[in-house]
Every structure is written in C-alpha cells, then in structure tokens.
Tab-separated table of C-alpha atoms in Angstrom:
chain	number	residue	atom	x	y	z
A	12	MET	CA	-52.465	-12.141	-8.154
A	13	LYS	CA	-50.192	-10.349	-5.657
A	14	CYS	CA	-48.625	-13.662	-4.674
A	15	ILE	CA	-47.777	-14.563	-8.299
A	16	VAL	CA	-46.153	-11.173	-8.942
A	17	THR	CA	-44.163	-11.517	-5.718
A	18	LEU	CA	-42.967	-15.019	-6.667
A	19	ARG	CA	-41.935	-13.825	-10.129
A	20	LEU	CA	-39.892	-10.997	-8.633
A	21	LEU	CA	-38.209	-13.232	-6.046
A	22	PRO	CA	-35.470	-14.524	-8.438
A	23	VAL	CA	-34.751	-10.964	-9.571
A	24	PHE	CA	-34.519	-9.836	-5.957
A	25	LEU	CA	-32.215	-12.727	-5.010
A	26	LEU	CA	-30.003	-12.094	-8.032
A	27	GLY	CA	-29.744	-8.400	-7.148
A	28	LEU	CA	-28.943	-9.272	-3.545
A	29	PHE	CA	-26.205	-11.681	-4.672
A	30	PHE	CA	-24.569	-9.096	-6.963
A	31	SER	CA	-24.723	-6.324	-4.396
A	32	PHE	CA	-23.088	-8.596	-1.818
A	33	SER	CA	-20.351	-9.766	-4.177
A	34	ILE	CA	-19.616	-6.234	-5.382
A	35	GLY	CA	-19.572	-4.969	-1.813
A	36	THR	CA	-16.983	-7.535	-0.800
A	37	ALA	CA	-14.791	-7.229	-3.891
A	38	GLN	CA	-11.447	-5.607	-3.284
A	39	SER	CA	-11.104	-2.199	-4.740
A	40	TYR	CA	-8.264	0.206	-4.230
A	41	GLU	CA	-6.627	2.978	-6.093
A	42	VAL	CA	-2.988	3.732	-6.776
A	43	LYS	CA	-2.213	7.444	-7.075
A	44	LYS	CA	0.821	9.485	-7.976
A	45	ILE	CA	2.311	11.014	-4.854
A	46	ASP	CA	1.582	14.602	-5.919
A	47	GLU	CA	-2.070	13.694	-6.547
A	48	LEU	CA	-2.384	12.100	-3.127
A	49	LEU	CA	-0.705	14.986	-1.364
A	50	GLY	CA	-2.338	17.674	-3.455
A	51	THR	CA	0.944	19.550	-3.494
A	52	LYS	CA	4.641	18.911	-3.978
A	53	LYS	CA	5.833	21.128	-1.142
A	54	LYS	CA	7.862	19.459	1.553
A	55	LEU	CA	7.089	19.632	5.224
A	56	SER	CA	9.547	20.869	7.758
A	57	THR	CA	11.270	18.165	9.795
A	58	ASN	CA	9.091	16.397	12.374
A	59	LYS	CA	5.895	18.244	11.476
A	60	MET	CA	2.922	16.226	12.681
A	61	VAL	CA	-0.564	16.277	11.191
A	62	SER	CA	-2.239	15.590	14.492
A	63	LYS	CA	-1.318	14.032	17.776
A	64	GLY	CA	0.352	10.705	17.098
A	65	GLN	CA	-0.064	10.785	13.318
A	66	THR	CA	2.835	11.361	10.974
A	67	SER	CA	1.865	12.673	7.554
A	68	LEU	CA	2.646	10.940	4.291
A	69	GLU	CA	4.781	13.918	3.262
A	70	SER	CA	6.862	13.635	6.394
A	71	LEU	CA	7.271	9.875	5.968
A	72	VAL	CA	8.402	10.206	2.358
A	73	TYR	CA	10.510	13.360	2.408
A	74	ASN	CA	11.931	13.678	5.929
A	75	VAL	CA	14.485	11.640	7.828
A	76	ASN	CA	12.605	9.139	9.995
A	77	PRO	CA	13.554	6.170	12.154
A	78	SER	CA	13.799	3.432	9.526
A	79	ILE	CA	14.647	-0.131	8.730
A	80	PHE	CA	16.418	-1.079	5.536
A	81	ILE	CA	16.024	-4.561	4.116
A	82	GLU	CA	18.444	-5.634	1.414
A	83	ASN	CA	19.931	-8.991	0.453
A	84	GLY	CA	18.092	-10.640	3.338
A	85	ASN	CA	19.588	-8.320	5.965
A	86	ILE	CA	17.600	-5.980	8.213
A	87	GLN	CA	19.282	-2.822	9.521
A	88	ALA	CA	17.479	-0.450	11.911
A	89	TYR	CA	18.382	3.247	12.208
A	90	GLY	CA	17.035	5.805	14.649
A	91	GLU	CA	16.595	6.224	18.373
A	92	VAL	CA	12.936	5.160	18.443
A	93	SER	CA	10.732	2.566	16.779
A	94	PRO	CA	10.976	2.661	12.976
A	95	LEU	CA	8.273	4.430	10.969
A	96	VAL	CA	9.584	3.564	7.496
A	97	ALA	CA	10.706	0.253	5.994
A	98	GLU	CA	12.729	0.577	2.820
A	99	ILE	CA	13.137	-2.705	1.005
A	100	ASP	CA	14.549	-4.259	-2.091
A	101	LEU	CA	11.526	-5.847	-3.772
A	102	LYS	CA	13.253	-9.211	-4.089
A	103	ASP	CA	13.268	-9.306	-0.254
A	104	TRP	CA	9.457	-8.892	0.012
A	105	ASN	CA	9.053	-12.294	1.701
A	106	ILE	CA	11.061	-11.094	4.704
A	107	LEU	CA	8.152	-8.759	5.489
A	108	LYS	CA	5.949	-11.815	6.069
A	109	LYS	CA	8.156	-13.028	8.929
A	110	ASN	CA	7.555	-12.107	12.561
A	111	ASN	CA	9.699	-9.178	13.612
A	112	PRO	CA	8.902	-6.661	16.368
A	113	LEU	CA	10.622	-3.918	14.327
A	114	PHE	CA	7.702	-4.082	11.879
A	115	ASN	CA	5.036	-3.219	14.506
A	116	SER	CA	5.469	0.552	14.289
A	117	VAL	CA	6.133	0.900	10.537
A	118	LYS	CA	3.662	3.245	8.815
A	119	LEU	CA	5.206	3.299	5.331
A	120	ILE	CA	6.826	0.630	3.169
A	121	LYS	CA	8.989	2.076	0.421
A	122	PHE	CA	10.566	0.242	-2.513
A	123	LYS	CA	11.954	0.753	-5.991
A	124	TYR	CA	10.040	-0.937	-8.783
A	125	GLY	CA	11.785	-1.811	-12.033
A	126	VAL	CA	10.562	-2.976	-15.401
A	127	ASN	CA	11.775	-6.527	-14.695
A	128	ASP	CA	10.202	-6.849	-11.238
A	129	ILE	CA	7.188	-9.040	-10.493
A	130	LYS	CA	3.858	-7.890	-11.883
A	131	ASN	CA	1.410	-9.152	-9.240
A	132	GLY	CA	0.962	-11.209	-6.110
A	133	LEU	CA	2.069	-8.931	-3.266
A	134	ASP	CA	-0.494	-9.968	-0.649
A	135	LEU	CA	-0.635	-7.323	2.068
A	136	SER	CA	-2.724	-9.517	4.378
A	137	LEU	CA	0.396	-11.654	4.935
A	138	LEU	CA	2.249	-8.751	6.557
A	139	LYS	CA	0.963	-9.652	10.027
A	140	ASP	CA	3.437	-7.627	12.118
A	141	PHE	CA	2.759	-4.357	10.265
A	142	LYS	CA	0.074	-3.253	12.700
A	143	GLN	CA	0.458	0.498	11.954
A	144	LEU	CA	0.928	0.283	8.169
A	145	GLU	CA	-0.852	3.133	6.371
A	146	PHE	CA	1.073	3.665	3.131
A	147	ILE	CA	3.073	1.943	0.430
A	148	TYR	CA	5.316	4.206	-1.606
A	149	ILE	CA	6.702	2.921	-4.910
A	150	GLN	CA	9.569	4.566	-6.744
A	151	CYS	CA	9.240	3.425	-10.349
A	152	THR	CA	12.551	3.298	-12.186
A	153	PHE	CA	10.738	3.307	-15.517
A	154	ASN	CA	7.667	5.058	-16.865
A	155	CYS	CA	5.139	2.954	-14.925
A	156	ASN	CA	1.425	3.645	-14.841
A	157	THR	CA	-1.392	3.438	-12.336
A	158	SER	CA	-3.249	0.545	-13.961
A	159	ALA	CA	-0.153	-1.690	-13.957
A	160	LEU	CA	0.575	-0.891	-10.311
A	161	GLU	CA	-3.030	-1.659	-9.331
A	162	GLN	CA	-2.394	-5.255	-10.446
A	163	LEU	CA	0.610	-5.564	-8.143
A	164	PHE	CA	-1.183	-5.929	-4.793
A	165	GLN	CA	-3.788	-8.139	-3.149
A	166	ASN	CA	-5.788	-7.595	0.058
A	167	VAL	CA	-4.968	-3.914	0.389
A	168	ASN	CA	-7.572	-3.281	3.136
A	169	GLY	CA	-7.426	0.508	3.326
A	170	ILE	CA	-3.682	0.970	2.897
A	171	LYS	CA	-2.975	3.929	0.603
A	172	ILE	CA	-0.648	3.139	-2.286
A	173	THR	CA	1.230	5.915	-4.023
A	174	TYR	CA	4.080	6.154	-6.492
A	175	LEU	CA	6.582	8.418	-8.158
A	176	VAL	CA	8.258	7.887	-11.511
A	177	ALA	CA	11.952	8.429	-10.717
A	178	ILE	CA	13.995	7.561	-13.783
A	179	THR	CA	17.693	8.135	-13.243
A	180	GLU	CA	20.153	8.526	-16.056
C-alpha cells in the first residue's frame, strides 16, 4: 500500500521539482525610479564614498566622475583616472559589446531613452568588458513606465536598473 501511494505521488513530486527549478532559474529583475532606489532625492557632496572602494549610486548619477562618452560611434574619455560612468547614445549600444579596456572600471551606464527607441533586446551578458558594472541609469525623454522598461533588458544578473522621467520643453 505504501509503495502504491509513493508511486502515485512520484509524478506530482517530479512536476513540482521541474517547476521550482524553472522558476528558480528564470530571470527576474526590477526597474525602479531613481528616488525609490535611493530613498531620497538629496545629493551627496562631491567624492563621498559609501564604503572603502564603493562609489554610491547617488555619487555616480549626480556628481562629476571620470567618464566616457559614446556618441556617433566615437568614444571620448574624461578624467584623470579610470572611468566610472559611461554615457551613451542608445543607437551606439553595440559599441559596448566590443573589447575596450576603458569599460573595465565602469560602474554605471547612463543613456537617454526616447519614445522611438528600441523596446527590447539589450542583452547585458554581451557586455563582457564591464567587469565592475553595478547600475544602469535611464533618462526617459517621455513619460515612460517601469513595466515598459522591464522589457528592455535581458540577462540582467544583479545589475540595478533605475530611471528618471526627464521631459524637456
């Protein structure tokens, strides 16, 4: 009797095991407004560090940092030390997939996102040289929303994604 009950429950057990494995490996990430992620809108003073060797998101977004700017296929580096921020034009996203030692120290990628820009397919696993990448910061030039931005990326792997609606007149 025990054997029959055990055999009947085996398919249920295997099905549960399959779903728990597939759910556990599914990609899940969250896009948050910058003020939600920071918990406050106050700005840090220049060069304030959270802890030894770690620059805060606030400092990366609001302060002047060593940076690279990528526009029209050109890469320009500014600052005395390795860049912490990469500011790009979204149409140049594929440049980030190329090998470049300037990318090794970048902690934040920043770009403007317009209503006519691509809606999905930015695969972060292809950014091989971004060994220190922690954040992606999106400046929406229209009234974008979290659910639409969550469709934009693939293979996020722990990178925090945040945005700000910055409509200029």
